[in-house]
Tab-separated table of C-alpha atoms in Angstrom:
chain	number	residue	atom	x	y	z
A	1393	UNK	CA	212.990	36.077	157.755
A	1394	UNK	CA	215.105	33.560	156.173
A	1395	UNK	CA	212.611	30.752	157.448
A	1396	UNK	CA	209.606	32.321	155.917
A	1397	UNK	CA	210.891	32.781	152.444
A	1398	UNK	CA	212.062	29.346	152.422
A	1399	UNK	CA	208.162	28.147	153.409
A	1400	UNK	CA	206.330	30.281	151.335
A	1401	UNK	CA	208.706	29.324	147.993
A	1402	UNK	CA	208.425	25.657	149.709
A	1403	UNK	CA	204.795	25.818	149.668
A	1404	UNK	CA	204.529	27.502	146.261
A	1405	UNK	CA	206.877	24.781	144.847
A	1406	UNK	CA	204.484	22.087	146.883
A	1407	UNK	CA	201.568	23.605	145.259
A	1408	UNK	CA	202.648	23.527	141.895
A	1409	UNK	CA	203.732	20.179	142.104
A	1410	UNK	CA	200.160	19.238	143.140
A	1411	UNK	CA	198.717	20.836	140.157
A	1412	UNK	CA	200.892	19.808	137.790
A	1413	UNK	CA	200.412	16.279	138.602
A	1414	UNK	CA	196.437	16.512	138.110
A	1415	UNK	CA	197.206	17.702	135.013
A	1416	UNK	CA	199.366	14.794	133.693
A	1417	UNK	CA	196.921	12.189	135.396
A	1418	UNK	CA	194.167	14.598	132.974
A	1419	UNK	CA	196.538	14.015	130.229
A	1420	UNK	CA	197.782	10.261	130.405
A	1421	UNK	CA	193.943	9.418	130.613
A	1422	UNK	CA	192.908	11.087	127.762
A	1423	UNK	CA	195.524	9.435	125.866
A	1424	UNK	CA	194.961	5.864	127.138
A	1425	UNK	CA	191.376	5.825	126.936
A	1426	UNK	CA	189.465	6.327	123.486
A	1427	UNK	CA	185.584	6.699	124.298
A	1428	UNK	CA	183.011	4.504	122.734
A	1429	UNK	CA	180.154	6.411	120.007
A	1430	UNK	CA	178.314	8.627	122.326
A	1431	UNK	CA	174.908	9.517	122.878
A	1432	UNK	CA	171.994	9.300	125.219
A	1433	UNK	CA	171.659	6.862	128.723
A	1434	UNK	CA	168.773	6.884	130.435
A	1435	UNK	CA	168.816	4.067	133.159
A	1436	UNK	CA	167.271	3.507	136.779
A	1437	UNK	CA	167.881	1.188	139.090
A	1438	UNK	CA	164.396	-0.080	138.165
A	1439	UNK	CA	164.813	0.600	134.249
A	1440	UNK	CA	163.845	-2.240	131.775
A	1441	UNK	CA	164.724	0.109	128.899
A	1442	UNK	CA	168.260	0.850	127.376
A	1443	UNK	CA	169.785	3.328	125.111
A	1444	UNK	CA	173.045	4.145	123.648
A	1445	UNK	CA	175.538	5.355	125.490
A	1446	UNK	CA	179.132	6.048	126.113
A	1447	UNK	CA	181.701	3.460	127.353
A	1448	UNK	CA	185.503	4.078	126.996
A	1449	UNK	CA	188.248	1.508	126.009
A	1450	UNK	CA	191.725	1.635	127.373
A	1451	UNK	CA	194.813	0.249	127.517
A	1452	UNK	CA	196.222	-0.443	131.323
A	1453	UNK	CA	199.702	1.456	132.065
A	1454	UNK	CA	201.366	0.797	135.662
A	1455	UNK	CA	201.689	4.514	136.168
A	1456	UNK	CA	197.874	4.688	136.018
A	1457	UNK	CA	196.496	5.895	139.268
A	1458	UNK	CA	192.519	5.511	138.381
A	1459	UNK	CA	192.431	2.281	139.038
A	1460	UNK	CA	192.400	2.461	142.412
A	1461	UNK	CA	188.690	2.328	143.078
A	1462	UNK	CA	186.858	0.671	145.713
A	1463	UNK	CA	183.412	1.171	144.258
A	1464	UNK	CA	184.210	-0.596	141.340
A	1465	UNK	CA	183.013	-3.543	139.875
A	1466	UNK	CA	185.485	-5.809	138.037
A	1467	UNK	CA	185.220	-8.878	136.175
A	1468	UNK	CA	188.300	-10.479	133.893
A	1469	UNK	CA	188.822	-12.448	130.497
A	1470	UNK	CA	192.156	-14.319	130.693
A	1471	UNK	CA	192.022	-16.355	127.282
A	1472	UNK	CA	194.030	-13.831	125.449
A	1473	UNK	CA	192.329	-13.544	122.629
A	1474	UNK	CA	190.204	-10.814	122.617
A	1475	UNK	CA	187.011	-11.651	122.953
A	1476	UNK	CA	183.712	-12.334	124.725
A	1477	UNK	CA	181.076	-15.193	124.292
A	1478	UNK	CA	177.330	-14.145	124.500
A	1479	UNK	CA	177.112	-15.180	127.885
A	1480	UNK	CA	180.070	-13.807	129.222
A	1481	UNK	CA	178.997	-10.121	127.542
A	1482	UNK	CA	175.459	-10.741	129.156
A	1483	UNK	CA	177.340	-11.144	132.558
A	1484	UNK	CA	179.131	-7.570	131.871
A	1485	UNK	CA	176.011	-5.927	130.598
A	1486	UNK	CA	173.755	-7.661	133.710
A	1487	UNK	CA	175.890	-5.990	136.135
A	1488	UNK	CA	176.385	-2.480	134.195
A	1489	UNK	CA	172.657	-2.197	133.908
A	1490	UNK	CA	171.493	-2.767	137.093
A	1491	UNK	CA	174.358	-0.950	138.418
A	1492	UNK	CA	174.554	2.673	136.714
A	1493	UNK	CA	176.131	4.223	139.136
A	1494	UNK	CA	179.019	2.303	139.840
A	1495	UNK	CA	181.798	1.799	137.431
A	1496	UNK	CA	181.997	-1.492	135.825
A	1497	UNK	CA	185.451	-2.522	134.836
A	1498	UNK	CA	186.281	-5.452	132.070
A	1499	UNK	CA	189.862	-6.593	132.160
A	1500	UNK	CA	190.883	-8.398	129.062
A	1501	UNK	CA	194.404	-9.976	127.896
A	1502	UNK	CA	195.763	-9.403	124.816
A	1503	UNK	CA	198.378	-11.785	125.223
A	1504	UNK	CA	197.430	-13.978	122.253
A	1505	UNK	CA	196.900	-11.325	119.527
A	1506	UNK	CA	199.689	-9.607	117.471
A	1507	UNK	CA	200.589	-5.893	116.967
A	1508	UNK	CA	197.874	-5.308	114.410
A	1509	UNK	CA	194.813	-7.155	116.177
A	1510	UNK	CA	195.934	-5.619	119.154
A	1511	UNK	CA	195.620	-1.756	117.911
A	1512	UNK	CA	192.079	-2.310	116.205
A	1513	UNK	CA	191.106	-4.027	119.768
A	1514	UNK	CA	192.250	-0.571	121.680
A	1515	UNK	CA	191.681	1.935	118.918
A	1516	UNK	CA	188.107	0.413	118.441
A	1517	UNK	CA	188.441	0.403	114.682
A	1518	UNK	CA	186.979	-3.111	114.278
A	1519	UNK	CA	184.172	-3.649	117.177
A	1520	UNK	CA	183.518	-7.073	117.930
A	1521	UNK	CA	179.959	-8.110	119.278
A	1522	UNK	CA	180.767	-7.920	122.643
A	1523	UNK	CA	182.118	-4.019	121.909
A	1524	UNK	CA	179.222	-2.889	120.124
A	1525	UNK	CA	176.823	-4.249	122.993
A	1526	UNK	CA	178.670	-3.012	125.660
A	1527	UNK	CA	179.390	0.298	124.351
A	1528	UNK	CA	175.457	1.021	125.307
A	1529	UNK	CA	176.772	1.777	128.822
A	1530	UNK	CA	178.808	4.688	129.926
A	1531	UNK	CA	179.494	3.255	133.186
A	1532	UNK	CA	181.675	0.538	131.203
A	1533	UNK	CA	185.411	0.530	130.807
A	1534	UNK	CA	187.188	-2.021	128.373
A	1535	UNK	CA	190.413	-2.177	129.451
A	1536	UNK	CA	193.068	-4.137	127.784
A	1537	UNK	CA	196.017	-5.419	129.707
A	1538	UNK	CA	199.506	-7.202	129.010
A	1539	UNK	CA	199.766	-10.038	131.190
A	1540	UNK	CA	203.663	-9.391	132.155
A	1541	UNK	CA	203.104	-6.074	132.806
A	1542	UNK	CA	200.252	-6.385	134.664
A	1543	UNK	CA	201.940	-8.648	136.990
A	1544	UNK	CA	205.169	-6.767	137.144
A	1545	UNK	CA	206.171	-5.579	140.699
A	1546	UNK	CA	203.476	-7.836	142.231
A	1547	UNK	CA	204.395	-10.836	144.941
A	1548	UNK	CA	203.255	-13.268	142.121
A	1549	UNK	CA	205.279	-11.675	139.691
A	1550	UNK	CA	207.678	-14.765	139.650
A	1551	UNK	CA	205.037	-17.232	139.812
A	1552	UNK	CA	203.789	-15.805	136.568
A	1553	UNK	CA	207.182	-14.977	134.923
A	1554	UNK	CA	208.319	-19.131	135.346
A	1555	UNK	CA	205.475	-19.761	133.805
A	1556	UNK	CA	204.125	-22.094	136.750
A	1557	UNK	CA	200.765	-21.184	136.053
A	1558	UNK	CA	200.782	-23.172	132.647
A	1559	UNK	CA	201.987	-26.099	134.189
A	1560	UNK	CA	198.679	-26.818	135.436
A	1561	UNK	CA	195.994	-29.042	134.021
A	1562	UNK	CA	193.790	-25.832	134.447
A	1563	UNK	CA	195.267	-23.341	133.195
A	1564	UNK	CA	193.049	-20.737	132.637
A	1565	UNK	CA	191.423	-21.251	135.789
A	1566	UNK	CA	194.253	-20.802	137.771
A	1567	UNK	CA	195.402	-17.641	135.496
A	1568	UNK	CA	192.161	-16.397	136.496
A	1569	UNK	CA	192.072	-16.831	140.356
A	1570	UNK	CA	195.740	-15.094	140.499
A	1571	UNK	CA	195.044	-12.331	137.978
A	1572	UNK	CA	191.642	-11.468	139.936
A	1573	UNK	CA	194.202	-11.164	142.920
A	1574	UNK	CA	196.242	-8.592	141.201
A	1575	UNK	CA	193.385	-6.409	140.028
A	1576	UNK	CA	192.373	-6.522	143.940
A	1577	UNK	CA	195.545	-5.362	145.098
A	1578	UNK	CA	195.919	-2.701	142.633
A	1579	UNK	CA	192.642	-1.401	142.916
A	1580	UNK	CA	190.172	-2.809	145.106
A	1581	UNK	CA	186.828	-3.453	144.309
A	1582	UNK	CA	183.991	-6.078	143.724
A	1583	UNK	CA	184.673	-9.002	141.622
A	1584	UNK	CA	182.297	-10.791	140.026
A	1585	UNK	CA	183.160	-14.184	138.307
A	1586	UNK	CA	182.119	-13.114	134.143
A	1587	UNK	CA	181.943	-17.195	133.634
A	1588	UNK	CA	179.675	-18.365	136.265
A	1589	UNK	CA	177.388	-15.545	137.195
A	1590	UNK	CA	174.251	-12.924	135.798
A	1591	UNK	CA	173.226	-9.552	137.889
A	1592	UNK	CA	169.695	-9.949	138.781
A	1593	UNK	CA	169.889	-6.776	141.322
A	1594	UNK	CA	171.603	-3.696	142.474
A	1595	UNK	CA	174.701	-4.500	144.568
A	1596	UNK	CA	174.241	-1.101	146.442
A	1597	UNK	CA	173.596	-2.391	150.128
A	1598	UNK	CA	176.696	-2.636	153.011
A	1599	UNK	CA	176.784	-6.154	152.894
A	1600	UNK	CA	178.649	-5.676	149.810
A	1601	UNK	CA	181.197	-4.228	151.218
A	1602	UNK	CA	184.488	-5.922	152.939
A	1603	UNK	CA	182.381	-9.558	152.479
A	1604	UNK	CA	183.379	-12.767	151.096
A	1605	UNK	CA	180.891	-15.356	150.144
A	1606	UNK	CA	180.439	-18.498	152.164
A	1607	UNK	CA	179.161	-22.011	151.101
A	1608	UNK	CA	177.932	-24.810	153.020
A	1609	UNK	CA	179.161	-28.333	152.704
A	1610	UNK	CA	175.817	-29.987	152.097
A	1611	UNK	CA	177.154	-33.667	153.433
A	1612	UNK	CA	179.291	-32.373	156.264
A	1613	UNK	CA	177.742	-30.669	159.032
A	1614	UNK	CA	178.740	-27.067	159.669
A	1615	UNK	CA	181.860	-27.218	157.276
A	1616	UNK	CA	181.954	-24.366	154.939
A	1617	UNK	CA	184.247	-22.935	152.209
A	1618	UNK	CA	184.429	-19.414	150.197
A	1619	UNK	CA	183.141	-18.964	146.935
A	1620	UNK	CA	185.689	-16.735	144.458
A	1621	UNK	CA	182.441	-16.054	141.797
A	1622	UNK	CA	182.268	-12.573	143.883
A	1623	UNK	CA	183.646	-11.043	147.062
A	1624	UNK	CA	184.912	-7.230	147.937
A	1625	UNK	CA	187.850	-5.718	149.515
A	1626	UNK	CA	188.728	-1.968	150.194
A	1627	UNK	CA	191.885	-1.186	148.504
A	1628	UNK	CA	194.383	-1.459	150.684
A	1629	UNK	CA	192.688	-4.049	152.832
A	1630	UNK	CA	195.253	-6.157	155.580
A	1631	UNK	CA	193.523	-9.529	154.066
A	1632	UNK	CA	194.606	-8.866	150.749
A	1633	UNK	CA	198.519	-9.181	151.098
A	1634	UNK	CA	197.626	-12.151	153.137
A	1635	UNK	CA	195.299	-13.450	150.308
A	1636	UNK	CA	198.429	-13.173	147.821
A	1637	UNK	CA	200.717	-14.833	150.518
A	1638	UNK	CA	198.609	-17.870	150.282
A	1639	UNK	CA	198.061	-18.179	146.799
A	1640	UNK	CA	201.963	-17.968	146.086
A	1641	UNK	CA	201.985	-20.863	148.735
A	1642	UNK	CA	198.836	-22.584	146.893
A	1643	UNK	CA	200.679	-22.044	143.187
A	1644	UNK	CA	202.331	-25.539	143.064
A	1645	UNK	CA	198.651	-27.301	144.790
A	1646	UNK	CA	196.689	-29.239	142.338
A	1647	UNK	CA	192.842	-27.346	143.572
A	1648	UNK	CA	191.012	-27.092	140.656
A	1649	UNK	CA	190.302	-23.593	142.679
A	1650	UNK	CA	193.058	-21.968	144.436
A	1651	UNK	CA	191.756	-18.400	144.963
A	1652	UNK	CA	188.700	-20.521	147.769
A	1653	UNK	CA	191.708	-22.518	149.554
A	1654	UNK	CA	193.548	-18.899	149.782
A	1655	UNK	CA	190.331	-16.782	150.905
A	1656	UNK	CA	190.390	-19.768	153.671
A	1657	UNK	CA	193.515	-19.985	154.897
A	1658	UNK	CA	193.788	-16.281	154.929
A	1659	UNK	CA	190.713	-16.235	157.173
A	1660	UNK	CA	192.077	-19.032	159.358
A	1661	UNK	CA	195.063	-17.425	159.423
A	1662	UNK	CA	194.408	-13.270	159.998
A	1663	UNK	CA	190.568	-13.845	161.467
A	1664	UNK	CA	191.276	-17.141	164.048
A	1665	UNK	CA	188.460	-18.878	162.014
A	1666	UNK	CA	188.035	-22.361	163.131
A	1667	UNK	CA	187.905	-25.575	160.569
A	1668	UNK	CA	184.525	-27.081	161.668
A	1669	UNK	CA	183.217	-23.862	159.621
A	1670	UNK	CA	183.119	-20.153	158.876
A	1671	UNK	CA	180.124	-19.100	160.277
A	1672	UNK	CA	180.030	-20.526	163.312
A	1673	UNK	CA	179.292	-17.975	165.710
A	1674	UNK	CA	182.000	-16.013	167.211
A	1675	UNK	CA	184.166	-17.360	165.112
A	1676	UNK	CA	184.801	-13.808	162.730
A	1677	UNK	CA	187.500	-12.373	164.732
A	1678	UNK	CA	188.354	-9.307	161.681
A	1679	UNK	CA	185.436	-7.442	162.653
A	1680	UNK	CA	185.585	-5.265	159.069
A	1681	UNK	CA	184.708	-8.433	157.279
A	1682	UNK	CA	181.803	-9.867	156.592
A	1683	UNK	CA	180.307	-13.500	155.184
A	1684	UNK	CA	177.397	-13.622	153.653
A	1685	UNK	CA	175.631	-17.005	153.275
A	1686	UNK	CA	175.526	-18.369	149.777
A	1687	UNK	CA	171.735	-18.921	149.893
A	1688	UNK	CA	171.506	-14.874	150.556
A	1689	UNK	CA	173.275	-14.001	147.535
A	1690	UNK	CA	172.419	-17.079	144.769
A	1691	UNK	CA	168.973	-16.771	143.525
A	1692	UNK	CA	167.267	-20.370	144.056
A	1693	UNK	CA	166.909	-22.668	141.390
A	1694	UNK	CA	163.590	-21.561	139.478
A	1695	UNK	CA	161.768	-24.502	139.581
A	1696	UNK	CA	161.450	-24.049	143.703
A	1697	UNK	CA	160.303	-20.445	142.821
A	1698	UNK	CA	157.655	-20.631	140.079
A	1699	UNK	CA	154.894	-23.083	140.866
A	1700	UNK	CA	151.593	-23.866	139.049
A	1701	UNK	CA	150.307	-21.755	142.338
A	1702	UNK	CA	152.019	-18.551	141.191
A	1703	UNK	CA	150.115	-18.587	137.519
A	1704	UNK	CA	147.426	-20.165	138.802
A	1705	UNK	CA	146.910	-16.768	141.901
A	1706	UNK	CA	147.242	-14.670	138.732
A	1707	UNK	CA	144.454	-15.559	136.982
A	1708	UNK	CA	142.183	-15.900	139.790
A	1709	UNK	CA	142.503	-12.029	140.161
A	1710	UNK	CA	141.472	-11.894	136.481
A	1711	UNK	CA	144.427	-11.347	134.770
A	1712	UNK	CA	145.475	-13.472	131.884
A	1713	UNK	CA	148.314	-15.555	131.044
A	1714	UNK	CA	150.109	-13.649	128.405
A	1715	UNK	CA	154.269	-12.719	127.503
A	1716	UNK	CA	153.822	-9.488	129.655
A	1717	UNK	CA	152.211	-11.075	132.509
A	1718	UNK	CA	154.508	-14.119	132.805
A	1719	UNK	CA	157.340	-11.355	132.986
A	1720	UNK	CA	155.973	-9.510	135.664
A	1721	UNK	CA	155.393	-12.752	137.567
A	1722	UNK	CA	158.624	-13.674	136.994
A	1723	UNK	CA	160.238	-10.227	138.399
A	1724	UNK	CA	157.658	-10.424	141.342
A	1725	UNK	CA	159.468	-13.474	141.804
A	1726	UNK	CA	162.838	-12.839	141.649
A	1727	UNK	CA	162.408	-9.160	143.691
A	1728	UNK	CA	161.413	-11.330	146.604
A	1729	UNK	CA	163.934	-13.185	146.986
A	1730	UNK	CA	166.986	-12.452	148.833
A	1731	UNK	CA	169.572	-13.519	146.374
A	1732	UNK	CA	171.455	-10.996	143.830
A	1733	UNK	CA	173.051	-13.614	141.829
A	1734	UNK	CA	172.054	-16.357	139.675
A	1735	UNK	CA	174.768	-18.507	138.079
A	1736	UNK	CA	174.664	-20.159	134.825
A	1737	UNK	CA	174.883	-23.612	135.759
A	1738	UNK	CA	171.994	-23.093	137.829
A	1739	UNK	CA	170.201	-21.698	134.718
A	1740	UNK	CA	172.093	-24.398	132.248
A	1741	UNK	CA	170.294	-27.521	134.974
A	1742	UNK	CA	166.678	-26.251	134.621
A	1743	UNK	CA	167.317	-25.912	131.083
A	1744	UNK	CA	168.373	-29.877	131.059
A	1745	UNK	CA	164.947	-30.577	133.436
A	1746	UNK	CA	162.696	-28.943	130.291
A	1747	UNK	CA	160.462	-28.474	132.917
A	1748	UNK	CA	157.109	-27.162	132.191
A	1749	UNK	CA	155.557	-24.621	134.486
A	1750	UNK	CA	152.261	-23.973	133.555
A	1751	UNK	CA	150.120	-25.513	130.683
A	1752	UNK	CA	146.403	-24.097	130.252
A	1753	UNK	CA	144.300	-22.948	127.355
A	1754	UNK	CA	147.018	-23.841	124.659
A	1755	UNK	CA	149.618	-21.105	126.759
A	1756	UNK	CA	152.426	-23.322	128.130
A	1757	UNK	CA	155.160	-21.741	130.375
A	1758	UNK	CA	158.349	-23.696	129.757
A	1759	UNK	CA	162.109	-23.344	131.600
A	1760	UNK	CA	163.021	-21.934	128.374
A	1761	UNK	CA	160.539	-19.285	127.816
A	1762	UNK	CA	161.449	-18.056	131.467
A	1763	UNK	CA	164.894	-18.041	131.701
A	1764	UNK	CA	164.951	-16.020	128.339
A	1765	UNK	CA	162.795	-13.525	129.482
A	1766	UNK	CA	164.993	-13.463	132.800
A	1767	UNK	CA	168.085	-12.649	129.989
A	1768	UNK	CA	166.631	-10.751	128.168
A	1769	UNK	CA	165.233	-8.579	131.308
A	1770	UNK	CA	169.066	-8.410	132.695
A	1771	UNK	CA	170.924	-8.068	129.329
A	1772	UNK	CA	168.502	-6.595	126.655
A	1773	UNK	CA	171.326	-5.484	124.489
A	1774	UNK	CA	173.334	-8.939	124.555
A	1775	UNK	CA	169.587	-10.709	124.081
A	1776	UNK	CA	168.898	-8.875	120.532
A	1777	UNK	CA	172.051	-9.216	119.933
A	1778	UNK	CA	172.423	-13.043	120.500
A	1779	UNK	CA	169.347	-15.057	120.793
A	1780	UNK	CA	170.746	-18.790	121.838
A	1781	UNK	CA	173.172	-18.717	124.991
A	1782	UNK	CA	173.233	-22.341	125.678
């Protein structure tokens, strides 16, 4: 009799533990996040139009359990001041919009701003730019982190507290790679690279699960490196200790990228990969992880896409060259393709070529005119907001 009593008060005690605890997680984010203006979202995976809706900014805390999240797509700003150029915003908003139902997460340090810039930053008393854009999402979260914290109780918590980081020629870079690490071990997720690349598609398929991204070497047969400008883990993955292992061991090399030379090694090492190249078949012995080609998930440069032909098929069918035609011939285009991605260099090269399309009847179709209509198609909001990105 003794025994039960002791189970059921046991139980009721295990219970109300239980509950109590969903009540302070309730309560602690409530007070650490402050929600954006509210109002209406209406937004398919197909949408072109955007309204105003809800985001939330927050402030990270260690004790902070909703992080973990392996649906989640993150992306990080490591300068320390605050802030987000046009094109950086237009890769946040490019991935929120053709992503609404997957949480989009923006890290950003606060490490160079005082007590007073910091609290308008969280309290959203002084919206910058990038704010007011962004808060047009409700599937955005501005979260603001301190660098020593954030690393605190981490396997690169020394490497960042001896400041080794800064004694790099690149420092940012390398802040970057390791931070990107952090967020992957606290919380999973997909990371996408906010300097290098803009959402064309959804990222809703498998292969964007457990994946990294794989590159050829285009003067070496069969040799291949990873790309860190997006990959996914599970939280909890077995790669990702390994991937921290390696960059601790990569934190005195002088790679301009050390986050590739750790996803490598920690393939070589934990998957038996072979040097002479990644996708060699065979080779993948970590049967939960998957490579997908860089060709599969980088959108072609444009000017092997859009030929005279394309504009040319158009108006044999009778249609007209016109602003609304040239857009839908440019999303015909881009749905066809395999690739999810494009980067900016990419985009920044054609823009260099000036290249001219299409020329007829006093319409000319320039790089310029397409890649801004491939902008503002992605990131409308960040567009009106900002009309030169380059």
């Amino acid at each position: 009799m003794r025994l039960y009593n002791f189970l059921v008060v046991f139980t009721l005690l295990l219970v109300a533990t239980i509950f109590a605890c969903h009540i302070w997680l309730i309560t602690q984010d409530r007070l650490h996040g402050i929600r954006f203006n509210s109002g209406q979202y209406k937004a398919g995976i197909h949408s072109r139009e955007v309204t105003k809706g809800s985001g939330r900014i927050s402030q990270w805390r260690i004790t902070e359990l909703r992080a973990i999240d392996s649906e989640r797509i993150y992306m990080h700003e490591t300068t320390g001041y605050g802030d987000l150029t046009a094109r950086q915003c237009c890769a946040v908003e490019s991935a929120a919009k053709n992503n609404p139902n997957r949480q989009v997460q923006l890290f950003v340090s606060r490490s160079e701003l005082d007590d007073e810039q910091q609290q308008k930053l969280i309290n959203g008393s002084n919206p910058s730019p990038w704010l007011t854009v962004l808060q047009h999402y409700p599937n955005v979260e501005v979260i603001f982190y301190d660098e020593a914290e954030y690393f605190n109780d981490t396997t690169l918590e020394t490497w960042y507290m001896e400041d080794q980081w800064e004694n790099n020629r690149q420092q940012e870079t390398h802040l970057s790679d390791y931070v990107r690490a952090v967020s992957l071990f606290r919380g999973g997720g997909l990371f996408l690279d906010i300097n290098s690349v803009l959402t064309l598609k959804p990222l809703n398929e498998p292969r964007w699960t457990n994946f990294f991204v794989v590159k050829s070497n285009d003067r070496i047969a069969h040799q291949t490196t990873s790309s860190n400008k997006m990959f996914h883990l599970v939280h909890g993955h077995h790669l990702i200790d390994m991937l921290i292992f390696k960059l601790v061991e990569a934190s005195g090399s002088p790679h301009p990228e050390p986050f590739e030379v750790a996803i490598d090694a920690s393939l070589a090492r934990i998957c038996n990969f072979e040097r002479k190249g990644l996708l060699n078949p065979g080779n993948n012995q970590c049967l939960d992880v998957r490579l997908n080609e860089e060709r599969d998930v980088f959108l072609p440069p444009l000017d092997t896409l859009l030929s005279r032909r394309s504009f040319t098929h158009l108006k044999e069918n009778g249609g007209s060259i016109n602003l609304q035609s040239l857009q839908q011939v440019v999303r015909t285009v881009v749905e066809a393709q395999e690739g999810v991605l494009m980067t900016w260099d990419a985009m920044a090269a054609l823009l260099q070529q000036n290249k001219t399309f299409f020329e007829s009847s006093g319409f000319s179709v320039s790089s310029k005119m397409v890649l801004s209509m491939l902008i503002a198609d992605n990131c409308p909001v960040t567009a009106a907001q900002e009309k030169i990105f380059f």
